[in-house]
PDB file of C-alpha atoms in Angstrom:
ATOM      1  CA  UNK A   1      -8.824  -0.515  15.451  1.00 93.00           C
ATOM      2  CA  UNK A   2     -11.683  -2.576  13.864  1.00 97.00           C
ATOM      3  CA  UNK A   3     -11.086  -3.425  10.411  1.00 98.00           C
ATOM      4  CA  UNK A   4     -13.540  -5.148   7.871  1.00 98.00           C
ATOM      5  CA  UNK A   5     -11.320  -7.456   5.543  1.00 98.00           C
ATOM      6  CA  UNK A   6     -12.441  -8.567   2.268  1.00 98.00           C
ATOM      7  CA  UNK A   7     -10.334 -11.354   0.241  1.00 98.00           C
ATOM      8  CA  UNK A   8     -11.737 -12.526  -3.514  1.00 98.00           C
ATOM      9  CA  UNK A   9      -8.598 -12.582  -5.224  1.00 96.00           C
ATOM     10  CA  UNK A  10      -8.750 -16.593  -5.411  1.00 96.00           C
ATOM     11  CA  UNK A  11     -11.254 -19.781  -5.557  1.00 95.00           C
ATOM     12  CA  UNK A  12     -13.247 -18.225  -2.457  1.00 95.00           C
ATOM     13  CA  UNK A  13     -15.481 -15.596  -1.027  1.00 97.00           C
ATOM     14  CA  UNK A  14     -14.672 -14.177   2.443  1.00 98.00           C
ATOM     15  CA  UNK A  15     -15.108 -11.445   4.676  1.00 98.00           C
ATOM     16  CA  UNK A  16     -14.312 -10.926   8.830  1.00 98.00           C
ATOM     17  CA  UNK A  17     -14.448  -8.180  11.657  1.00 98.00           C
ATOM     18  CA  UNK A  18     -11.125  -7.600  13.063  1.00 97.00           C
ATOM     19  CA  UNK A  19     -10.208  -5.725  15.901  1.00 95.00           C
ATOM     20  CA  UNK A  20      -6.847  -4.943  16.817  1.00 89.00           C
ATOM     21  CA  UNK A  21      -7.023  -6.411  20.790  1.00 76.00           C
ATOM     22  CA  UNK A  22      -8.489  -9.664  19.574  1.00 85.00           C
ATOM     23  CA  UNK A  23      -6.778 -12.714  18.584  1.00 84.00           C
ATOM     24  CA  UNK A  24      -9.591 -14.082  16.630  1.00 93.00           C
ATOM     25  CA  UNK A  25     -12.416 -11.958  14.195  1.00 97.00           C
ATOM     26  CA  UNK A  26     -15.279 -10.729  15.535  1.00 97.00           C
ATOM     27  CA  UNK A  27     -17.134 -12.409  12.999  1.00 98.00           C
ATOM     28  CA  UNK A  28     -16.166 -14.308   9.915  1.00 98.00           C
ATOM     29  CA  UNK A  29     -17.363 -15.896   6.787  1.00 98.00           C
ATOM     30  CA  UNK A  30     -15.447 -17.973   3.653  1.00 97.00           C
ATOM     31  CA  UNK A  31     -17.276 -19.706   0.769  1.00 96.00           C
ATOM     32  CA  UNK A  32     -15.157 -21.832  -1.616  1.00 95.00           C
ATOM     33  CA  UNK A  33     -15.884 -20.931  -5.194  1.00 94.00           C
ATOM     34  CA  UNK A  34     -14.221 -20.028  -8.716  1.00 90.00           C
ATOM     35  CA  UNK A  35     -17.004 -17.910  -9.781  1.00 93.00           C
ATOM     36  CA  UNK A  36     -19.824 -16.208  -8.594  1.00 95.00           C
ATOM     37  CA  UNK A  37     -18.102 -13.490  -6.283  1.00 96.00           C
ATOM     38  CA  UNK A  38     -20.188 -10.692  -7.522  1.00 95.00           C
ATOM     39  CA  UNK A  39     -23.559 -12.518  -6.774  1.00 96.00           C
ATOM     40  CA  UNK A  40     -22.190 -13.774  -3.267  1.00 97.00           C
ATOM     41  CA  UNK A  41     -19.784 -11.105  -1.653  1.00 98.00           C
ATOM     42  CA  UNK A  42     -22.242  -8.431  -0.531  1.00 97.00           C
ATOM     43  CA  UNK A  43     -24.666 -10.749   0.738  1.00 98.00           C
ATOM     44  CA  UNK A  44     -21.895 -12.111   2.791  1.00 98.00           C
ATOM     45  CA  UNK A  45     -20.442  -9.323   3.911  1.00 98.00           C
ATOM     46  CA  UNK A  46     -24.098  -8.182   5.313  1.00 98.00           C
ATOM     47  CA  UNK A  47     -24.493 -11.541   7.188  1.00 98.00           C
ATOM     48  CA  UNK A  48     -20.502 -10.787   8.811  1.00 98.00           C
ATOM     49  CA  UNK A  49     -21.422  -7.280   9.755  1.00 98.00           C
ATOM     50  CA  UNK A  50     -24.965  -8.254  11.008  1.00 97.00           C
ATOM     51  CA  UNK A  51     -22.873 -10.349  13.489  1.00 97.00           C
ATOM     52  CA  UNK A  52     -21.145  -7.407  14.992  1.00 96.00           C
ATOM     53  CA  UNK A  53     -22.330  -4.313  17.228  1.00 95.00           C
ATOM     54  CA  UNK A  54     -22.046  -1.084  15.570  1.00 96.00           C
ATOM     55  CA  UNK A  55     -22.068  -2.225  12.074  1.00 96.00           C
ATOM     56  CA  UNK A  56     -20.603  -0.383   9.395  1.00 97.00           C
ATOM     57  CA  UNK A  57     -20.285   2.540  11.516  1.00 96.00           C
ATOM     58  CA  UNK A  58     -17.968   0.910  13.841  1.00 96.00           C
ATOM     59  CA  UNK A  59     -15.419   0.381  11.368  1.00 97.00           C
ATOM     60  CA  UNK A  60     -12.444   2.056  11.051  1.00 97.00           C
ATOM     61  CA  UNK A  61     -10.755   0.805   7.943  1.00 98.00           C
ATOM     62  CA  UNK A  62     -11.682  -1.101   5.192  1.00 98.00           C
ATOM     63  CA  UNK A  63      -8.400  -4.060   3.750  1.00 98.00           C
ATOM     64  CA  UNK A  64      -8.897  -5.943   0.841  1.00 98.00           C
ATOM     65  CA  UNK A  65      -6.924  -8.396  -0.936  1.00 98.00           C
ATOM     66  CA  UNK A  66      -5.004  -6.706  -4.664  1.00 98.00           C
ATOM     67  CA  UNK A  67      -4.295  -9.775  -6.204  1.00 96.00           C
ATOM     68  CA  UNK A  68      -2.135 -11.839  -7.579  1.00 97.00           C
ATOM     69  CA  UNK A  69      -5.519 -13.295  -8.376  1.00 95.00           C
ATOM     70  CA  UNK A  70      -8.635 -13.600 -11.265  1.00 93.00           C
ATOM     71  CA  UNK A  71      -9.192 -10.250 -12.961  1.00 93.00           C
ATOM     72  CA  UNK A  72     -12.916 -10.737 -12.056  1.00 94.00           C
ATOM     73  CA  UNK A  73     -12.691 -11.626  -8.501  1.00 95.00           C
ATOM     74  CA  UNK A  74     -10.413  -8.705  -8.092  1.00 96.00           C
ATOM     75  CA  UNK A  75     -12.684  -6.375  -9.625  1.00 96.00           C
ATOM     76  CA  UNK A  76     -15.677  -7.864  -7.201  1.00 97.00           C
ATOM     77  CA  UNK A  77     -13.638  -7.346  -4.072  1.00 98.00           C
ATOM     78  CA  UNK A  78     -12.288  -3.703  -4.899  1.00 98.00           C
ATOM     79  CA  UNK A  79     -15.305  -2.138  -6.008  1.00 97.00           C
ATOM     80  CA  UNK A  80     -17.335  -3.445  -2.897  1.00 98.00           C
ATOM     81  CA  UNK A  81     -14.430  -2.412  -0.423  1.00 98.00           C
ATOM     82  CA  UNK A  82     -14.370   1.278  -2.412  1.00 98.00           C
ATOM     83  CA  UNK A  83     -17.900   1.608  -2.323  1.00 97.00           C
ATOM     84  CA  UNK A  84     -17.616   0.682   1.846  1.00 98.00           C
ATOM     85  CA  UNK A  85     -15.263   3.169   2.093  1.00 97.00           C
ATOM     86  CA  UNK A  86     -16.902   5.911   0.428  1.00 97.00           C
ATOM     87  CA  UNK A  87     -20.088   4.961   1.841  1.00 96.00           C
ATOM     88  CA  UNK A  88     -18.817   5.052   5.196  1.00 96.00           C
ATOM     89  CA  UNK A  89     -15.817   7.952   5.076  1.00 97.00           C
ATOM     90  CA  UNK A  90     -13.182   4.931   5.819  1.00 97.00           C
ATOM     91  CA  UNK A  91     -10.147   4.267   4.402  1.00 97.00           C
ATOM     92  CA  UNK A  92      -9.237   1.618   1.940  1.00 98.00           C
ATOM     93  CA  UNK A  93      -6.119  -0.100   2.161  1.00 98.00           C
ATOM     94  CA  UNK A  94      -5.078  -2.690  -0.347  1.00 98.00           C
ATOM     95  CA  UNK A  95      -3.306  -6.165   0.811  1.00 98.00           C
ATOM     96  CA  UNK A  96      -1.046  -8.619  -1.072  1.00 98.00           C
ATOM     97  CA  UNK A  97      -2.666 -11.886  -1.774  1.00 98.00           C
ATOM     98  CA  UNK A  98       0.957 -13.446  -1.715  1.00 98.00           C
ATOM     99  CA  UNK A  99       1.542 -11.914   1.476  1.00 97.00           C
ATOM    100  CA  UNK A 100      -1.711 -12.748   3.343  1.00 98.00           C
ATOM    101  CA  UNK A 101      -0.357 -16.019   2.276  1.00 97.00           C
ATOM    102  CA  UNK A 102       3.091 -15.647   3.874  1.00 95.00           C
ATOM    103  CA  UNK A 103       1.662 -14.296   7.390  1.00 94.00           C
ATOM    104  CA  UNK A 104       0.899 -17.392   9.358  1.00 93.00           C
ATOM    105  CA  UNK A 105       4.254 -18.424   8.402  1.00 92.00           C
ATOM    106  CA  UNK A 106       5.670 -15.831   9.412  1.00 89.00           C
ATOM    107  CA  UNK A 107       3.593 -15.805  12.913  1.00 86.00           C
ATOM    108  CA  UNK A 108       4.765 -19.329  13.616  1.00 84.00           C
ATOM    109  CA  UNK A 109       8.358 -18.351  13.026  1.00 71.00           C
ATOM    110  CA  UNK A 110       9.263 -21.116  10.654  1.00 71.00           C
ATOM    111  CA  UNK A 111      13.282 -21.627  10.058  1.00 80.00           C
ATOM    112  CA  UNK A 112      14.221 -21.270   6.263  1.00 89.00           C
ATOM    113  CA  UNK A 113      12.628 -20.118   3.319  1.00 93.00           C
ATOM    114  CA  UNK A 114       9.121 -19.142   3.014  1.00 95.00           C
ATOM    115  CA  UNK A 115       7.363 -18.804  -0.033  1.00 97.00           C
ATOM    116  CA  UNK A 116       3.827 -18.580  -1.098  1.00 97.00           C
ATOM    117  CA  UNK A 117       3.324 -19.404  -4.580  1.00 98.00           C
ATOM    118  CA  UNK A 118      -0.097 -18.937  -6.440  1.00 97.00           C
ATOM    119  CA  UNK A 119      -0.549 -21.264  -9.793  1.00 97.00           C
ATOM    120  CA  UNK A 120      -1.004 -18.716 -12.489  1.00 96.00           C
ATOM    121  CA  UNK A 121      -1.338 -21.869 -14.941  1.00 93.00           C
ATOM    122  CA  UNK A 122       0.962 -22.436 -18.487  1.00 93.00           C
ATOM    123  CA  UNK A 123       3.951 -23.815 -16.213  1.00 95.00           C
ATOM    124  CA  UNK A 124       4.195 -20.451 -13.909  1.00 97.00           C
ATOM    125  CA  UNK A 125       3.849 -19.241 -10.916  1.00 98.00           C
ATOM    126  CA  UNK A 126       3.314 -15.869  -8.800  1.00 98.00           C
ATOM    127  CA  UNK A 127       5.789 -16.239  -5.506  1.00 98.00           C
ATOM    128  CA  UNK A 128       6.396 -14.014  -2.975  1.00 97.00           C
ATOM    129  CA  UNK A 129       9.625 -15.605  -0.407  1.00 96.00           C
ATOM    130  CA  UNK A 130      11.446 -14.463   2.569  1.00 93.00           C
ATOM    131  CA  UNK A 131      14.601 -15.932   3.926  1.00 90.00           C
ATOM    132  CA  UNK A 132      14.221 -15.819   8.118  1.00 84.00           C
ATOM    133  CA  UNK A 133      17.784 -16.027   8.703  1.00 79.00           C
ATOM    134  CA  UNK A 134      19.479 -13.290   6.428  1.00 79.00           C
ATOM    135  CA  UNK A 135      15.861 -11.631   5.497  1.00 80.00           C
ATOM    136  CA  UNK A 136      16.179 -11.725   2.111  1.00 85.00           C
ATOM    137  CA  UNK A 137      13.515 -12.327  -0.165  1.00 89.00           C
ATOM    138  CA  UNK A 138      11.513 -12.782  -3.371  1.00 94.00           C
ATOM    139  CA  UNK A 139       9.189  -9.518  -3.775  1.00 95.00           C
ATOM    140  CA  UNK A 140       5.519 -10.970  -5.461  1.00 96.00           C
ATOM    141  CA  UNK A 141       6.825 -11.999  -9.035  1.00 97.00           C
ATOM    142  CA  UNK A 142       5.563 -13.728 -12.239  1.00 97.00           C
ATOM    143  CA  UNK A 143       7.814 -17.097 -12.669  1.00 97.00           C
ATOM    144  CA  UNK A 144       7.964 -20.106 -14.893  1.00 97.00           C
ATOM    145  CA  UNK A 145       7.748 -22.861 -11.776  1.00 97.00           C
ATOM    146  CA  UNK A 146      11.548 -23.927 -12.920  1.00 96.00           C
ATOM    147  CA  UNK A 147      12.745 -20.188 -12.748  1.00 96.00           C
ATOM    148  CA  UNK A 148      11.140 -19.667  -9.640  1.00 97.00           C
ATOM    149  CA  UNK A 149      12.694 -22.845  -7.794  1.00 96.00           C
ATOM    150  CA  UNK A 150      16.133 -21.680  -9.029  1.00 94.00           C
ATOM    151  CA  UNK A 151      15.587 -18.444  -7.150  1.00 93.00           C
ATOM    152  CA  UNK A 152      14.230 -19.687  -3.599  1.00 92.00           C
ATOM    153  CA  UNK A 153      17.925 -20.955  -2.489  1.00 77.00           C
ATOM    154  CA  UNK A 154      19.016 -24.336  -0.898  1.00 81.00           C
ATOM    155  CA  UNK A 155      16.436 -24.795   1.174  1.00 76.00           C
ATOM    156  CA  UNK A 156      15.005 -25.541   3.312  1.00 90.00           C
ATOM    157  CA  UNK A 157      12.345 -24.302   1.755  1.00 95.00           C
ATOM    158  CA  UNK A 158       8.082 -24.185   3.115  1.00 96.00           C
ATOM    159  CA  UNK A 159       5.566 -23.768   0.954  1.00 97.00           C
ATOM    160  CA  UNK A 160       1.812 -22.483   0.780  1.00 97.00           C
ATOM    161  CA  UNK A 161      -0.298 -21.766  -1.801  1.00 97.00           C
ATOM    162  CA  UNK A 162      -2.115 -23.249  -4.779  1.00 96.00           C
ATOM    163  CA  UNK A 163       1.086 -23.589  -6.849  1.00 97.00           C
ATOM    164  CA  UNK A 164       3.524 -24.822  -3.934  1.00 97.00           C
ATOM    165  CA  UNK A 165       2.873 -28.546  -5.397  1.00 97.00           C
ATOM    166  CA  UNK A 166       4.317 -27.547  -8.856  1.00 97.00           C
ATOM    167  CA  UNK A 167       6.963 -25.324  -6.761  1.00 96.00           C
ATOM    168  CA  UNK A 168       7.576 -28.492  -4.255  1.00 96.00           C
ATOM    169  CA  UNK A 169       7.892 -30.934  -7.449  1.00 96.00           C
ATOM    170  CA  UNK A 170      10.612 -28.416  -9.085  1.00 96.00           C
ATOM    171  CA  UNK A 171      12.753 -28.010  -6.078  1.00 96.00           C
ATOM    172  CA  UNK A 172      12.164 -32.134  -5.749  1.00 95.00           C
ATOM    173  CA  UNK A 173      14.568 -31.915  -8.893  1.00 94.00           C
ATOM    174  CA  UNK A 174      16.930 -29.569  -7.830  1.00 93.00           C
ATOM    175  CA  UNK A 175      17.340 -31.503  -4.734  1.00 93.00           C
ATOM    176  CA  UNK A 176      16.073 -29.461  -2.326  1.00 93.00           C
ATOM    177  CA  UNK A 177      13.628 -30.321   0.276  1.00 88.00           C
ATOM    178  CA  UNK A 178      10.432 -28.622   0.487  1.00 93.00           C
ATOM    179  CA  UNK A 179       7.292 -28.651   3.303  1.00 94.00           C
ATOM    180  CA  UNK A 180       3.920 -28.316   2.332  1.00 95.00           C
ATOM    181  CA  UNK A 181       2.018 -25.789   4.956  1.00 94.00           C
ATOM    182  CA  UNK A 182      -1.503 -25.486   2.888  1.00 92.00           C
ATOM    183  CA  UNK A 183      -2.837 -24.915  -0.722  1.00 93.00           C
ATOM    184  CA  UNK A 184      -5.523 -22.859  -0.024  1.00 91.00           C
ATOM    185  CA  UNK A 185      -6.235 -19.382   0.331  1.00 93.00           C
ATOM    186  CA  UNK A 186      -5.658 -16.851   1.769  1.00 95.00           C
ATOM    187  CA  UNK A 187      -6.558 -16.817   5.636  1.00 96.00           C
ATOM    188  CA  UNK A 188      -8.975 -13.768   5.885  1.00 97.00           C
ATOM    189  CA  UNK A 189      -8.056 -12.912   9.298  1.00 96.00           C
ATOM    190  CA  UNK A 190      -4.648 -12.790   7.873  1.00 96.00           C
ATOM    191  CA  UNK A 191      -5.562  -9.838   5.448  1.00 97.00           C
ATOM    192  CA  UNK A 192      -7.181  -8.204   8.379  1.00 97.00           C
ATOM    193  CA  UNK A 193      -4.302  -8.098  10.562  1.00 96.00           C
ATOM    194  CA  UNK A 194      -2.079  -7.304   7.627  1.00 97.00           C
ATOM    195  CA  UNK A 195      -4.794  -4.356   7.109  1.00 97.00           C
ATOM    196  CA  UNK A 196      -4.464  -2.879  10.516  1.00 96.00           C
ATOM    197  CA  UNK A 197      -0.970  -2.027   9.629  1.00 96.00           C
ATOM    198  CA  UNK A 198      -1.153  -0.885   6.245  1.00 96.00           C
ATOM    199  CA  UNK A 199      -0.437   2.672   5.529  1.00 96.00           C
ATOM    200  CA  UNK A 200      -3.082   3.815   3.556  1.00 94.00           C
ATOM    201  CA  UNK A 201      -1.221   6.165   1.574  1.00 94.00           C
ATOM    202  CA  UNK A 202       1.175   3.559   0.326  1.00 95.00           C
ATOM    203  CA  UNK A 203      -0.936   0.256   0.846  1.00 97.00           C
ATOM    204  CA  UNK A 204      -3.406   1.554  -2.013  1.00 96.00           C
ATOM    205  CA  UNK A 205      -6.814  -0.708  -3.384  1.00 97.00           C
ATOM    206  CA  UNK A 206      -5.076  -1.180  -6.805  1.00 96.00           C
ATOM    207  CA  UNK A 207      -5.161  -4.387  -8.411  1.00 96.00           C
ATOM    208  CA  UNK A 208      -1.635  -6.191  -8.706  1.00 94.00           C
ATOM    209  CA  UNK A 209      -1.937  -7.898 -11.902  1.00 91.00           C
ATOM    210  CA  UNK A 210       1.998  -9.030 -12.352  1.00 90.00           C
ATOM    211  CA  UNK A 211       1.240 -10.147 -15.827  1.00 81.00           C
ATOM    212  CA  UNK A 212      -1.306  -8.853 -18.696  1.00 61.00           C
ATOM    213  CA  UNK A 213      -4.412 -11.143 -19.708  1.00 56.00           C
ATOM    214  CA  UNK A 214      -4.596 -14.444 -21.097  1.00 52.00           C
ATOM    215  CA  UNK A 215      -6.975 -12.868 -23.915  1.00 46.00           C
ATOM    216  CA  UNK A 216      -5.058 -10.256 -26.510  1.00 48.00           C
ATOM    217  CA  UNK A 217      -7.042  -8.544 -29.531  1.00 49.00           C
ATOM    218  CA  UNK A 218      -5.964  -9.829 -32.678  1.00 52.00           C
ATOM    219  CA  UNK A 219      -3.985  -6.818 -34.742  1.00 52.00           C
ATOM    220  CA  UNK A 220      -5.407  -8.060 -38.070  1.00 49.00           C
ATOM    221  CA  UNK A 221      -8.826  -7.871 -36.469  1.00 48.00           C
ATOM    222  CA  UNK A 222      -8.807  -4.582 -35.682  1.00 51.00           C
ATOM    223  CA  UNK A 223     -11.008  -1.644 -36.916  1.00 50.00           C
ATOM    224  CA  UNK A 224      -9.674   1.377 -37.984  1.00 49.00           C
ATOM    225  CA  UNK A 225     -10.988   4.472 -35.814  1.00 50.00           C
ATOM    226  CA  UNK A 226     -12.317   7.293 -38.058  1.00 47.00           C
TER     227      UNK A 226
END
């Protein structure tokens, strides 16, 4: 299976090949940025699948990252990886961002708790953890950082993501020891391998929000409809 992976739920821009015999993408490209995703993703894309024989036609399915994430950069990545699909006759599957997150961990087999926690700002977090040993685990959540330390167990606990500082400092408190694996993003070959095994008629290209928008219409400013 070769599968074109799109991830611009976060503060970058990226897009591999990925086929299913391969360890590493057929080609790959990630920009760093907190905003411009709509003026830089399809150029990129272009430049990944110039890189590969076959092109778009080679495809076979089309993963990109649902979020937790920016509304925006959502948005961007959906609507490109829907219009690739439609464009092509492939299907879209949607990926967690959270879980994209959790992958390498889970590919290196690390002993105790892993969580990947994305800073959602205001003293929160989104967190997605699995416990190796008994396989329990946190499904992707919206948590004050406190609320979510209290729920990860005692430890040991390893932690990627944007927000596994905050989460490291809060389990710091509780006493519990915490490793740092990265802060970043997502890795995209991560959401393409995550991809291949998607079903596509549960793994839909919906955005996962987990909480509503920072901006709210005022009730008192509101205009009657006629």
């Amino acid at each position: 299976m070769r599968v074109l992976a799109i991830d611009t739920a976060l503060d970058f821009c990226a897009a591999c090949v990925m086929r299913g015999s391969e360890a590493e993408p057929l080609a790959s490209e990630s920009l760093p940025m907190a905003r411009g995703h709509a003026e830089a993703l399809l150029p990129l894309i272009e430049r990944v699948i110039a890189r590969v024989e076959g092109g778009f036609e080679a495809l076979d399915r089309i993963a990109v990252t649902v979020g937790p994430g920016s509304y925006t950069g959502l948005r961007v990545g959906l609507s490109a990886a829907r219009a690739i699909g439609l464009a092509t006759g492939r299907p879209v599957v949607g990926v967690g961002t959270l879980s994209a997150l959790l992958a390498p961990l889970l590919a290196d087999a690390t002993e105790g708790t892993l969580a990947a926690a994305i800073d959602a700002r205001h003293g929160a977090v989104y967190v997605q953890a699995l416990t190796t040993a008994s396989g329990e685990g946190l499904a992707p959540i919206y948590l004050p950082v406190a609320e979510a330390a209290a729920r990860l167990g005692p430890g040991p606990v390893t932690l990627t993501g944007s927000g596994a500082p905050l989460l490291a400092a809060a389990l710091a408190e509780r006493g519990i020891a915490a490793t740092l694996a990265g802060i970043g993003g997502p890795d995209i070959a991560a959401v393409a391998q995550l991809g291949m095994v998607a079903d596509p008629t549960h793994a839909l290209p919906r955005p996962l929000y987990l909480r509503g928008p920072d901006a709210r219409p005022q009730n008192h400013a509101r205009v009657a409809r006629q």
